[in-house]
PDB file of C-alpha atoms in Angstrom:
ATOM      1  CA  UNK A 672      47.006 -13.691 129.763  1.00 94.00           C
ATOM      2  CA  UNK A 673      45.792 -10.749 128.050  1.00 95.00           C
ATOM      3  CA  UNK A 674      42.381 -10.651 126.011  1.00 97.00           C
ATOM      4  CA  UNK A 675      40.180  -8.038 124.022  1.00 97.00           C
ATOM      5  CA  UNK A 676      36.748  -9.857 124.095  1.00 98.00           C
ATOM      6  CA  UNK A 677      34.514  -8.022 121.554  1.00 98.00           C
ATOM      7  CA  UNK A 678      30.391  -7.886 121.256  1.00 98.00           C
ATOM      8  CA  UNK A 679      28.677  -9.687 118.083  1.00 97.00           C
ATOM      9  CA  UNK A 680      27.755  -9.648 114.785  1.00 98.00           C
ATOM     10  CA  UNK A 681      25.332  -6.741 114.006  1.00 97.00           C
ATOM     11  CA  UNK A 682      23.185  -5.912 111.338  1.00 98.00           C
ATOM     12  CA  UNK A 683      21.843  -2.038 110.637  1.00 98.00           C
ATOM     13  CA  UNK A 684      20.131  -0.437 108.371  1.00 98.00           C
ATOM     14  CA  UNK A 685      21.533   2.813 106.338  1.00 98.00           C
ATOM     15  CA  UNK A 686      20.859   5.808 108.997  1.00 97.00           C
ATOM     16  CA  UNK A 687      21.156   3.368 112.035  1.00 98.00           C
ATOM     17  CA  UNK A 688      24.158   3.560 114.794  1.00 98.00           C
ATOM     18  CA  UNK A 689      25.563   0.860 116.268  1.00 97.00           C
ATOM     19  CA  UNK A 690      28.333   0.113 119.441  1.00 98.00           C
ATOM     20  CA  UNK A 691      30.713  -2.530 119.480  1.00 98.00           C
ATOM     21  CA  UNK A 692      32.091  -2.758 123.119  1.00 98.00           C
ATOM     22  CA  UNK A 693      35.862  -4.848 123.903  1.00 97.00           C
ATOM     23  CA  UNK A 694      36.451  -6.050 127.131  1.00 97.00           C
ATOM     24  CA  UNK A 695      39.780  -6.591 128.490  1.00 96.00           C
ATOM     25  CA  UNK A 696      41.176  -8.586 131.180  1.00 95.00           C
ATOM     26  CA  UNK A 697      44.889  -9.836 131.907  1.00 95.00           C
ATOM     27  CA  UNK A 698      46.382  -6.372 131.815  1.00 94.00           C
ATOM     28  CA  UNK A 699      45.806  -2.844 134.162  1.00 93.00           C
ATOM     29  CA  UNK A 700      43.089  -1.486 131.355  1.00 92.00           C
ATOM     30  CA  UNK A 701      43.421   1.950 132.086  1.00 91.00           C
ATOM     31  CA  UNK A 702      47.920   1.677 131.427  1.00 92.00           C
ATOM     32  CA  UNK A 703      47.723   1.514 127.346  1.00 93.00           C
ATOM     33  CA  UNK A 704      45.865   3.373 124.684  1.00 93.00           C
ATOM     34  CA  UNK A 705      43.095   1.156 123.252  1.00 94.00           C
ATOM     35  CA  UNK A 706      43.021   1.996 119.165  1.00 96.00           C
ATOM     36  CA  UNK A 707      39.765   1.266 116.860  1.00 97.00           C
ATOM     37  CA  UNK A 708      40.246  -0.493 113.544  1.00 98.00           C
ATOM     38  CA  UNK A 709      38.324  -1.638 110.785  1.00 98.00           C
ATOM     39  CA  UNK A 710      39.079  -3.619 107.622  1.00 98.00           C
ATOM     40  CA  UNK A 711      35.944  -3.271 104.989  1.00 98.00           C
ATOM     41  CA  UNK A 712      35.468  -6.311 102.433  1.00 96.00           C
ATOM     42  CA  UNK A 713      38.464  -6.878 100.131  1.00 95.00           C
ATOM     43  CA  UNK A 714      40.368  -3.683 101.778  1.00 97.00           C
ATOM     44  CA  UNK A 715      43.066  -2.590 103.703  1.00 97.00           C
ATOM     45  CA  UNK A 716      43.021  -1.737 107.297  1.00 98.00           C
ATOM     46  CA  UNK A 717      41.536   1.665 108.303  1.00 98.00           C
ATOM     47  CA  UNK A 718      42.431   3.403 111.550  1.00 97.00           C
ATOM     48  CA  UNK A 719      39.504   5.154 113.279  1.00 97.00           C
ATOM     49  CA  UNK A 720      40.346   6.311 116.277  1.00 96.00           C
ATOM     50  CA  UNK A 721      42.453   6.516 119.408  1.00 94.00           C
ATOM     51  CA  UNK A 722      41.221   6.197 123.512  1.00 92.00           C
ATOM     52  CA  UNK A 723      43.067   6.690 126.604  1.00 92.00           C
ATOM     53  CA  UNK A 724      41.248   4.733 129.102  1.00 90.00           C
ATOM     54  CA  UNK A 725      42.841   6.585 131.964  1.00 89.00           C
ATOM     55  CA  UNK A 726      40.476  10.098 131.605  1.00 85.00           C
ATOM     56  CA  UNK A 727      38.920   9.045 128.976  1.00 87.00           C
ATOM     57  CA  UNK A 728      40.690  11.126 126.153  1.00 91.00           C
ATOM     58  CA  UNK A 729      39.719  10.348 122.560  1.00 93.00           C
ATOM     59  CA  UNK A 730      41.299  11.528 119.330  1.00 92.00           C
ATOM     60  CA  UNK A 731      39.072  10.136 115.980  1.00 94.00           C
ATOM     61  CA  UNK A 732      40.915   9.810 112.449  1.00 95.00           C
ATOM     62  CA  UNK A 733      39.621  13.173 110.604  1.00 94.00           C
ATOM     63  CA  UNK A 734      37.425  11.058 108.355  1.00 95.00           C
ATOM     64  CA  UNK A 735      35.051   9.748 111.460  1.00 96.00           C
ATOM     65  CA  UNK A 736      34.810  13.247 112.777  1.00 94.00           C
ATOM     66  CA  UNK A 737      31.162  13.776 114.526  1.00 94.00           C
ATOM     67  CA  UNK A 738      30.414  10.654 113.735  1.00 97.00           C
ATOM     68  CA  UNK A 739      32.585   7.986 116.303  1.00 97.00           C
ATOM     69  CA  UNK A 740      32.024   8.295 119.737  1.00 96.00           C
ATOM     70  CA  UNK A 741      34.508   6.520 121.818  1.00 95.00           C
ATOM     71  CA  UNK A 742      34.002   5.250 125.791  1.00 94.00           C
ATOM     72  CA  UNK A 743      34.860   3.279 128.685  1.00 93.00           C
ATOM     73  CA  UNK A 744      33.534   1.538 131.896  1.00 92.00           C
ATOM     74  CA  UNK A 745      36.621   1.164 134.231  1.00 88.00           C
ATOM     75  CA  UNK A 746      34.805  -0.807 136.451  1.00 92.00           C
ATOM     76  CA  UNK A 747      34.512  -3.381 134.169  1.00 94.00           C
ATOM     77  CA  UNK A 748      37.789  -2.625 131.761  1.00 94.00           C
ATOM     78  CA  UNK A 749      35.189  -2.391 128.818  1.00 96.00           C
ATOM     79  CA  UNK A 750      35.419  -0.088 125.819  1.00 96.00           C
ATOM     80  CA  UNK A 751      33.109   1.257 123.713  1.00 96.00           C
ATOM     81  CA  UNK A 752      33.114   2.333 119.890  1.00 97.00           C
ATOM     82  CA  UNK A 753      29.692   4.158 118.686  1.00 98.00           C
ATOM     83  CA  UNK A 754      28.991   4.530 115.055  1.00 98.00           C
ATOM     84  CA  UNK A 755      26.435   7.004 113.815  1.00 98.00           C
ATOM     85  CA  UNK A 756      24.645   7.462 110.437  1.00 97.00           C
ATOM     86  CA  UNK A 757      25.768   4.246 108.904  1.00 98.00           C
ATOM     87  CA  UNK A 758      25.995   3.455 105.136  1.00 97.00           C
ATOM     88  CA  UNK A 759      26.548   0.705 103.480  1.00 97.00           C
ATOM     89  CA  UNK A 760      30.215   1.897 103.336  1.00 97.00           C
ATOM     90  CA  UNK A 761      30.503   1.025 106.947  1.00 98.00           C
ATOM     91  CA  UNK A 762      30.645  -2.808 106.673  1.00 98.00           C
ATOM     92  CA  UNK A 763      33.077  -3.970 107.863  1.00 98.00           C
ATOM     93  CA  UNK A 764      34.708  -6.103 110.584  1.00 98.00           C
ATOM     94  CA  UNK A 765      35.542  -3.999 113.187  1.00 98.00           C
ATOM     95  CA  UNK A 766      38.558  -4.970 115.767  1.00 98.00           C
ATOM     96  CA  UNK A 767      39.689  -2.512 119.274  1.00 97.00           C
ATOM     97  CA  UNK A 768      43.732  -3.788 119.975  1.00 97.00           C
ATOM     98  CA  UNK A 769      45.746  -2.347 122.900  1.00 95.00           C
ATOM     99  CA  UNK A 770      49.244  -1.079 122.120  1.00 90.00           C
ATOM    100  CA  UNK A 771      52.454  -0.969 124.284  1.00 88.00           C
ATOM    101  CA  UNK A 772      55.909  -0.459 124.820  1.00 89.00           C
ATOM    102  CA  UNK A 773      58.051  -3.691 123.812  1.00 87.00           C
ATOM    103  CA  UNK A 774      55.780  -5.380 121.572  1.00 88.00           C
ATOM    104  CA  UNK A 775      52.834  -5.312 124.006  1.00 91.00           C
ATOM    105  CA  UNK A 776      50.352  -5.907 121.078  1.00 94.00           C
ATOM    106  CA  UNK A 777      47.027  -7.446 121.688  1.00 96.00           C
ATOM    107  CA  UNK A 778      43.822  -7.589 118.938  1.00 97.00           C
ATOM    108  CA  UNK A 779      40.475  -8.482 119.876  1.00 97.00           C
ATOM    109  CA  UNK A 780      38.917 -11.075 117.835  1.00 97.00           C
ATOM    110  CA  UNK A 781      36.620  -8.751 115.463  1.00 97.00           C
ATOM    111  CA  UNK A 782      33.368  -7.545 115.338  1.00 98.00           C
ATOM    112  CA  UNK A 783      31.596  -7.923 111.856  1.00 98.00           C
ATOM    113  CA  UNK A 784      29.121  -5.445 111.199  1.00 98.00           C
ATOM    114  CA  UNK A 785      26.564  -5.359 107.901  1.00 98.00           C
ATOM    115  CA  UNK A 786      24.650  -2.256 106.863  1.00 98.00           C
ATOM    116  CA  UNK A 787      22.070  -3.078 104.517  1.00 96.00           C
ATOM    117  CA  UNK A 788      18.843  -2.174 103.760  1.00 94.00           C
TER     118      UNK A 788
ATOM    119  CA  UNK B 859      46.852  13.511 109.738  1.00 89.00           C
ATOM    120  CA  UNK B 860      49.805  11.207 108.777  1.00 94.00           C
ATOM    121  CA  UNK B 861      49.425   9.584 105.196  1.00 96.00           C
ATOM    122  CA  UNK B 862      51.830   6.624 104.885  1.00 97.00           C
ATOM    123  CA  UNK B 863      52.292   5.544 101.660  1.00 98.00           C
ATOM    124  CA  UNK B 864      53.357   1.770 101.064  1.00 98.00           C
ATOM    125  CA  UNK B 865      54.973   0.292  97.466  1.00 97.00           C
ATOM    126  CA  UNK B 866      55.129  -1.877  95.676  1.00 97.00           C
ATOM    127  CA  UNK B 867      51.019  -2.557  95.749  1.00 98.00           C
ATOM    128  CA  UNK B 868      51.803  -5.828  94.636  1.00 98.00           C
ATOM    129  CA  UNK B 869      55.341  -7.790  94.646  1.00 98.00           C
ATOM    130  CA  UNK B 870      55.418 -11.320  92.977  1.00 97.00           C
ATOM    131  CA  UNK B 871      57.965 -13.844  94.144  1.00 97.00           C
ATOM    132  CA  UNK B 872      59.334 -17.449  94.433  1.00 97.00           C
ATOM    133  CA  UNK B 873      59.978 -19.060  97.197  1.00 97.00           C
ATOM    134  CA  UNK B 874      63.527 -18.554  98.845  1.00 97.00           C
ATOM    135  CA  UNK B 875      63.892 -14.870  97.427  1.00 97.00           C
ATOM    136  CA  UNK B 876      64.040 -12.100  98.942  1.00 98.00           C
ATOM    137  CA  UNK B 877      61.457  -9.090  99.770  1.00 98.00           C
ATOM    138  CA  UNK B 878      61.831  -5.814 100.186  1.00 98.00           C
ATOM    139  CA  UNK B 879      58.453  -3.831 101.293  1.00 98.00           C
ATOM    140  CA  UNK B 880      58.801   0.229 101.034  1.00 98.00           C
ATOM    141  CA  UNK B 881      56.914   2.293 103.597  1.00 98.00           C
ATOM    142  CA  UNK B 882      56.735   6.301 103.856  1.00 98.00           C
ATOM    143  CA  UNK B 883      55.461   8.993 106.048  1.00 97.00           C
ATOM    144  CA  UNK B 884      54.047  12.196 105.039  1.00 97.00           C
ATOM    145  CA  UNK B 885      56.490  13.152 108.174  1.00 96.00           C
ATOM    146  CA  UNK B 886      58.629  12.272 110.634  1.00 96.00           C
ATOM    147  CA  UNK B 887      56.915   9.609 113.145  1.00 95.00           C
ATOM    148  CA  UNK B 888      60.650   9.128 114.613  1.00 94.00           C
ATOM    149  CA  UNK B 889      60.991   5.118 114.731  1.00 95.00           C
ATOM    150  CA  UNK B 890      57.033   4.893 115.878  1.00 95.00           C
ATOM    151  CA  UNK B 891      56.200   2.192 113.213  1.00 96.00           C
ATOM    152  CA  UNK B 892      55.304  -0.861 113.298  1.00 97.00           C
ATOM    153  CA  UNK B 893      55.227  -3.985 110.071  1.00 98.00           C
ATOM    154  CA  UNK B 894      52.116  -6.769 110.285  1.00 98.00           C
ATOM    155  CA  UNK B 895      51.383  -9.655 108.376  1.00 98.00           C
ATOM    156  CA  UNK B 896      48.022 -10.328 107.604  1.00 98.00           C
ATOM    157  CA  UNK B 897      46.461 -13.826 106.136  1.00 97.00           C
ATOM    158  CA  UNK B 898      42.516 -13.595 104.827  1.00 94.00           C
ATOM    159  CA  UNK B 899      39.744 -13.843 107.736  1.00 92.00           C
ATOM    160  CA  UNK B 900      42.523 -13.171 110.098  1.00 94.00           C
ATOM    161  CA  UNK B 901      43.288 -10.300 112.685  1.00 95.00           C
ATOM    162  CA  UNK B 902      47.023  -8.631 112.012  1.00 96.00           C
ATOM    163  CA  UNK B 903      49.964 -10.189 113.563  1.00 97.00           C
ATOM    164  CA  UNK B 904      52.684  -8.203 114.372  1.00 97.00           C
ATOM    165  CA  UNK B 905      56.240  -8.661 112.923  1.00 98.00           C
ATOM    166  CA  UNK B 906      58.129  -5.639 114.042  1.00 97.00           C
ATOM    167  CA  UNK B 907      57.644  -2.463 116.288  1.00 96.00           C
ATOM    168  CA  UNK B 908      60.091   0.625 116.879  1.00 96.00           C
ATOM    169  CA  UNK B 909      61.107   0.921 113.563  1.00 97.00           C
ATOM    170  CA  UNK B 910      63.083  -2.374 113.899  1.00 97.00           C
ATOM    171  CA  UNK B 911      62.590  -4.776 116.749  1.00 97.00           C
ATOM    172  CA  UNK B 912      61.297  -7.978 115.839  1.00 97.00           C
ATOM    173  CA  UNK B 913      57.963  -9.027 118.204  1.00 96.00           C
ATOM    174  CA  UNK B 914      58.239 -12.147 120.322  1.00 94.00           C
ATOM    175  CA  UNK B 915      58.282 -15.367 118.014  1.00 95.00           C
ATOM    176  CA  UNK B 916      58.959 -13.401 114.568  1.00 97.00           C
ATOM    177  CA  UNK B 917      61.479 -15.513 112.766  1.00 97.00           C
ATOM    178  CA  UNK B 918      64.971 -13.685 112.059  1.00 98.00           C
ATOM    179  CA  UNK B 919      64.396 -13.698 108.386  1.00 98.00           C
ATOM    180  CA  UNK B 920      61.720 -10.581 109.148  1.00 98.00           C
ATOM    181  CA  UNK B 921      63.865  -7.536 109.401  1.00 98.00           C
ATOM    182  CA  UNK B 922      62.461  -3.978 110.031  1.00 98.00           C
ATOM    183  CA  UNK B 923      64.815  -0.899 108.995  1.00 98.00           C
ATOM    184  CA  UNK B 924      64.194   2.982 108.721  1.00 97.00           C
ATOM    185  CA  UNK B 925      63.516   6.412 110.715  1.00 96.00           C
ATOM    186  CA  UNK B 926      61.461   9.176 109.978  1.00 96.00           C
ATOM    187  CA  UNK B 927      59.414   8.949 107.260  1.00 97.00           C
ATOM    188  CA  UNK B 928      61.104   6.249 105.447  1.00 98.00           C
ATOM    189  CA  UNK B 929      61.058   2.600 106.529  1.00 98.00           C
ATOM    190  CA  UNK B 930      61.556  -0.761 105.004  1.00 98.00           C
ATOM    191  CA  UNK B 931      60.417  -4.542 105.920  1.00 98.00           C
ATOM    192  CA  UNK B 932      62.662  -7.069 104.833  1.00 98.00           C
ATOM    193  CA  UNK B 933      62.378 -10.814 104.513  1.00 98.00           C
ATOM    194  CA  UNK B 934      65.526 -12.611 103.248  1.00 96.00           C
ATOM    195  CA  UNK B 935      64.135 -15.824 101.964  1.00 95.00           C
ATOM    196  CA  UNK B 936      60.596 -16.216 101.415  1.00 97.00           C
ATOM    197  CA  UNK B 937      58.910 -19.113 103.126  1.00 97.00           C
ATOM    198  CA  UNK B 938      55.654 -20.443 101.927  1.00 96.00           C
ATOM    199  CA  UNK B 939      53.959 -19.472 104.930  1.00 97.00           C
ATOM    200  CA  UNK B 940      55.236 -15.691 104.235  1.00 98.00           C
ATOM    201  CA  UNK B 941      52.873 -15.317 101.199  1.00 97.00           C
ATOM    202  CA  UNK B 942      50.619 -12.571 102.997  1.00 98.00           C
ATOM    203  CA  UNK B 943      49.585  -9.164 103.009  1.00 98.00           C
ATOM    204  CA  UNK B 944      51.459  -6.657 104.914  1.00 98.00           C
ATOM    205  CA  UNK B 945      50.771  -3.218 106.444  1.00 98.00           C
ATOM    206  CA  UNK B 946      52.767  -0.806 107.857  1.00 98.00           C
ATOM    207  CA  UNK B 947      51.660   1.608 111.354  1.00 97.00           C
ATOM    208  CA  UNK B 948      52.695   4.123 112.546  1.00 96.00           C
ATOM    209  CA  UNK B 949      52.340   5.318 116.772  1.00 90.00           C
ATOM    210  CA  UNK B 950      52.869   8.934 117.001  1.00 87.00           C
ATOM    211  CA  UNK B 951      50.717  12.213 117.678  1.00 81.00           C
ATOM    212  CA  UNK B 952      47.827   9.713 119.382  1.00 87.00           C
ATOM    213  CA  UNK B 953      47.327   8.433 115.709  1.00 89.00           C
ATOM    214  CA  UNK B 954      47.448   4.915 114.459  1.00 92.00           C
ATOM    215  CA  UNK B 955      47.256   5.371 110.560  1.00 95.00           C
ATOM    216  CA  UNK B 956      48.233   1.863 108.627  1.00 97.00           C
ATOM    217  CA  UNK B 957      49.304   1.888 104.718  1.00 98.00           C
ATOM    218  CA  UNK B 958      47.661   0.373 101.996  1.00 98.00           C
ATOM    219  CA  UNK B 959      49.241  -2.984 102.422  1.00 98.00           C
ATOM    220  CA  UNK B 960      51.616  -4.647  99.942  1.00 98.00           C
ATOM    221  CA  UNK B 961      50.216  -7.992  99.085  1.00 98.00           C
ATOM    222  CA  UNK B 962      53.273 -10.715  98.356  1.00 98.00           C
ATOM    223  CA  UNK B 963      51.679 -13.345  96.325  1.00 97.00           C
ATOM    224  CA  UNK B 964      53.543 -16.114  94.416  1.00 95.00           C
ATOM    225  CA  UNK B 965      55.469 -15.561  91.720  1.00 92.00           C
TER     226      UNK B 965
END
């Protein structure tokens, strides 16, 4: 059975990075692109950015330029998603999913973070 | 960066009618897009990838149709469990981009 276990709630403070990490078991982590997603209060869902697990490969959406890093640990089929300079723009719940050929689908169960002074 | 543009915003209904959600590309992503439903303090579930192909348990009233930048999500009589928001995805050029969503509330 496939899962996408994600870290905690977090709490920052404007300036402050945080890392969610998504751990997957149940599927051959480095076969599928895992994607970044975030959905901030009352909104729609954002993309952020793309990873290739297998080399490590990332591609950000344009708006998270310099500021998302995005990394892996094969050895323990965990992801990472980085966050610098955060605002109170950035809260948000926060979910990596795995995408794949024939419906292969699979969202982790969210990460809420809160930026607030 | 593909921009897809979903419409209407906003689409009120009854019960037992029919929907038809509206999604564009700013260009081609061939049939890589994908419909979900999502219900408040709930992850996306997936209703149809490829354009058209309905994911594993989706009930045949979901219908996905459309290529290149022009795609629509069809359900053919609303059930009370279909009052949601939807988004539409689209896989291609290692992007993910979603649409604003088109929220189907009640009529």
């Amino acid at each position: 059975q496939v899962h996408l276990v994600q870290s905690g709630a977090e709490v920052k403070k404007p300036g402050a990075s945080m890392k969610v990490s998504c751990r997957a078991s149940g599927y051959n982590f480095d076969r599928y692109f895992l994607h970044w997603v975030r959905q901030a209060p009352g909104q729609g869902l954002e993309w952020m950015g793309i990873f290739n697990p297998s080399g490590g490969r990332t591609s950000p959406a344009q708006k998270f330029l310099g500021r998302l890093i995005l990394t892996r640990d094969t050895s323990t089929s965990t992801a990472y998603m980085e966050l610098t300079s955060l605002t109170s723009d950035d809260t948000a719940v926060y979910w990596c999913a795995t995408f794949g050929p024939r419906g292969f689908d699979y969202w982790g169960q969210g990460t809420l973070l809160t930026v607030s002074s | 960066e593909i921009v897809l543009t979903q419409s209407p915003a906003t689409l009120s209904l009854s019960p037992g009618e029919r929907a038809t959600l509206s999604c564009r590309a700013s260009q081609s992503v061939s049939d890589s897009l994908a419909w979900y439903q999502q219900k408040p303090g709930q992850a996306p579930r997936l209703l149809i990838y490829d354009a058209s192909s309905r994911a594993t348990g989706i009930p045949a009233r979901f219908s996905g149709s459309g290529s290149e930048t022009s795609f629509t999500l069809t359900i053919t009589s609303l059930e009370p469990d279909d009052f949601a928001t939807y988004y539409c995805q689209q896989r291609s050029n290692w992007q993910g981009t979603f649409g604003g969503g088109t929220r189907v509330e009640i009529k």
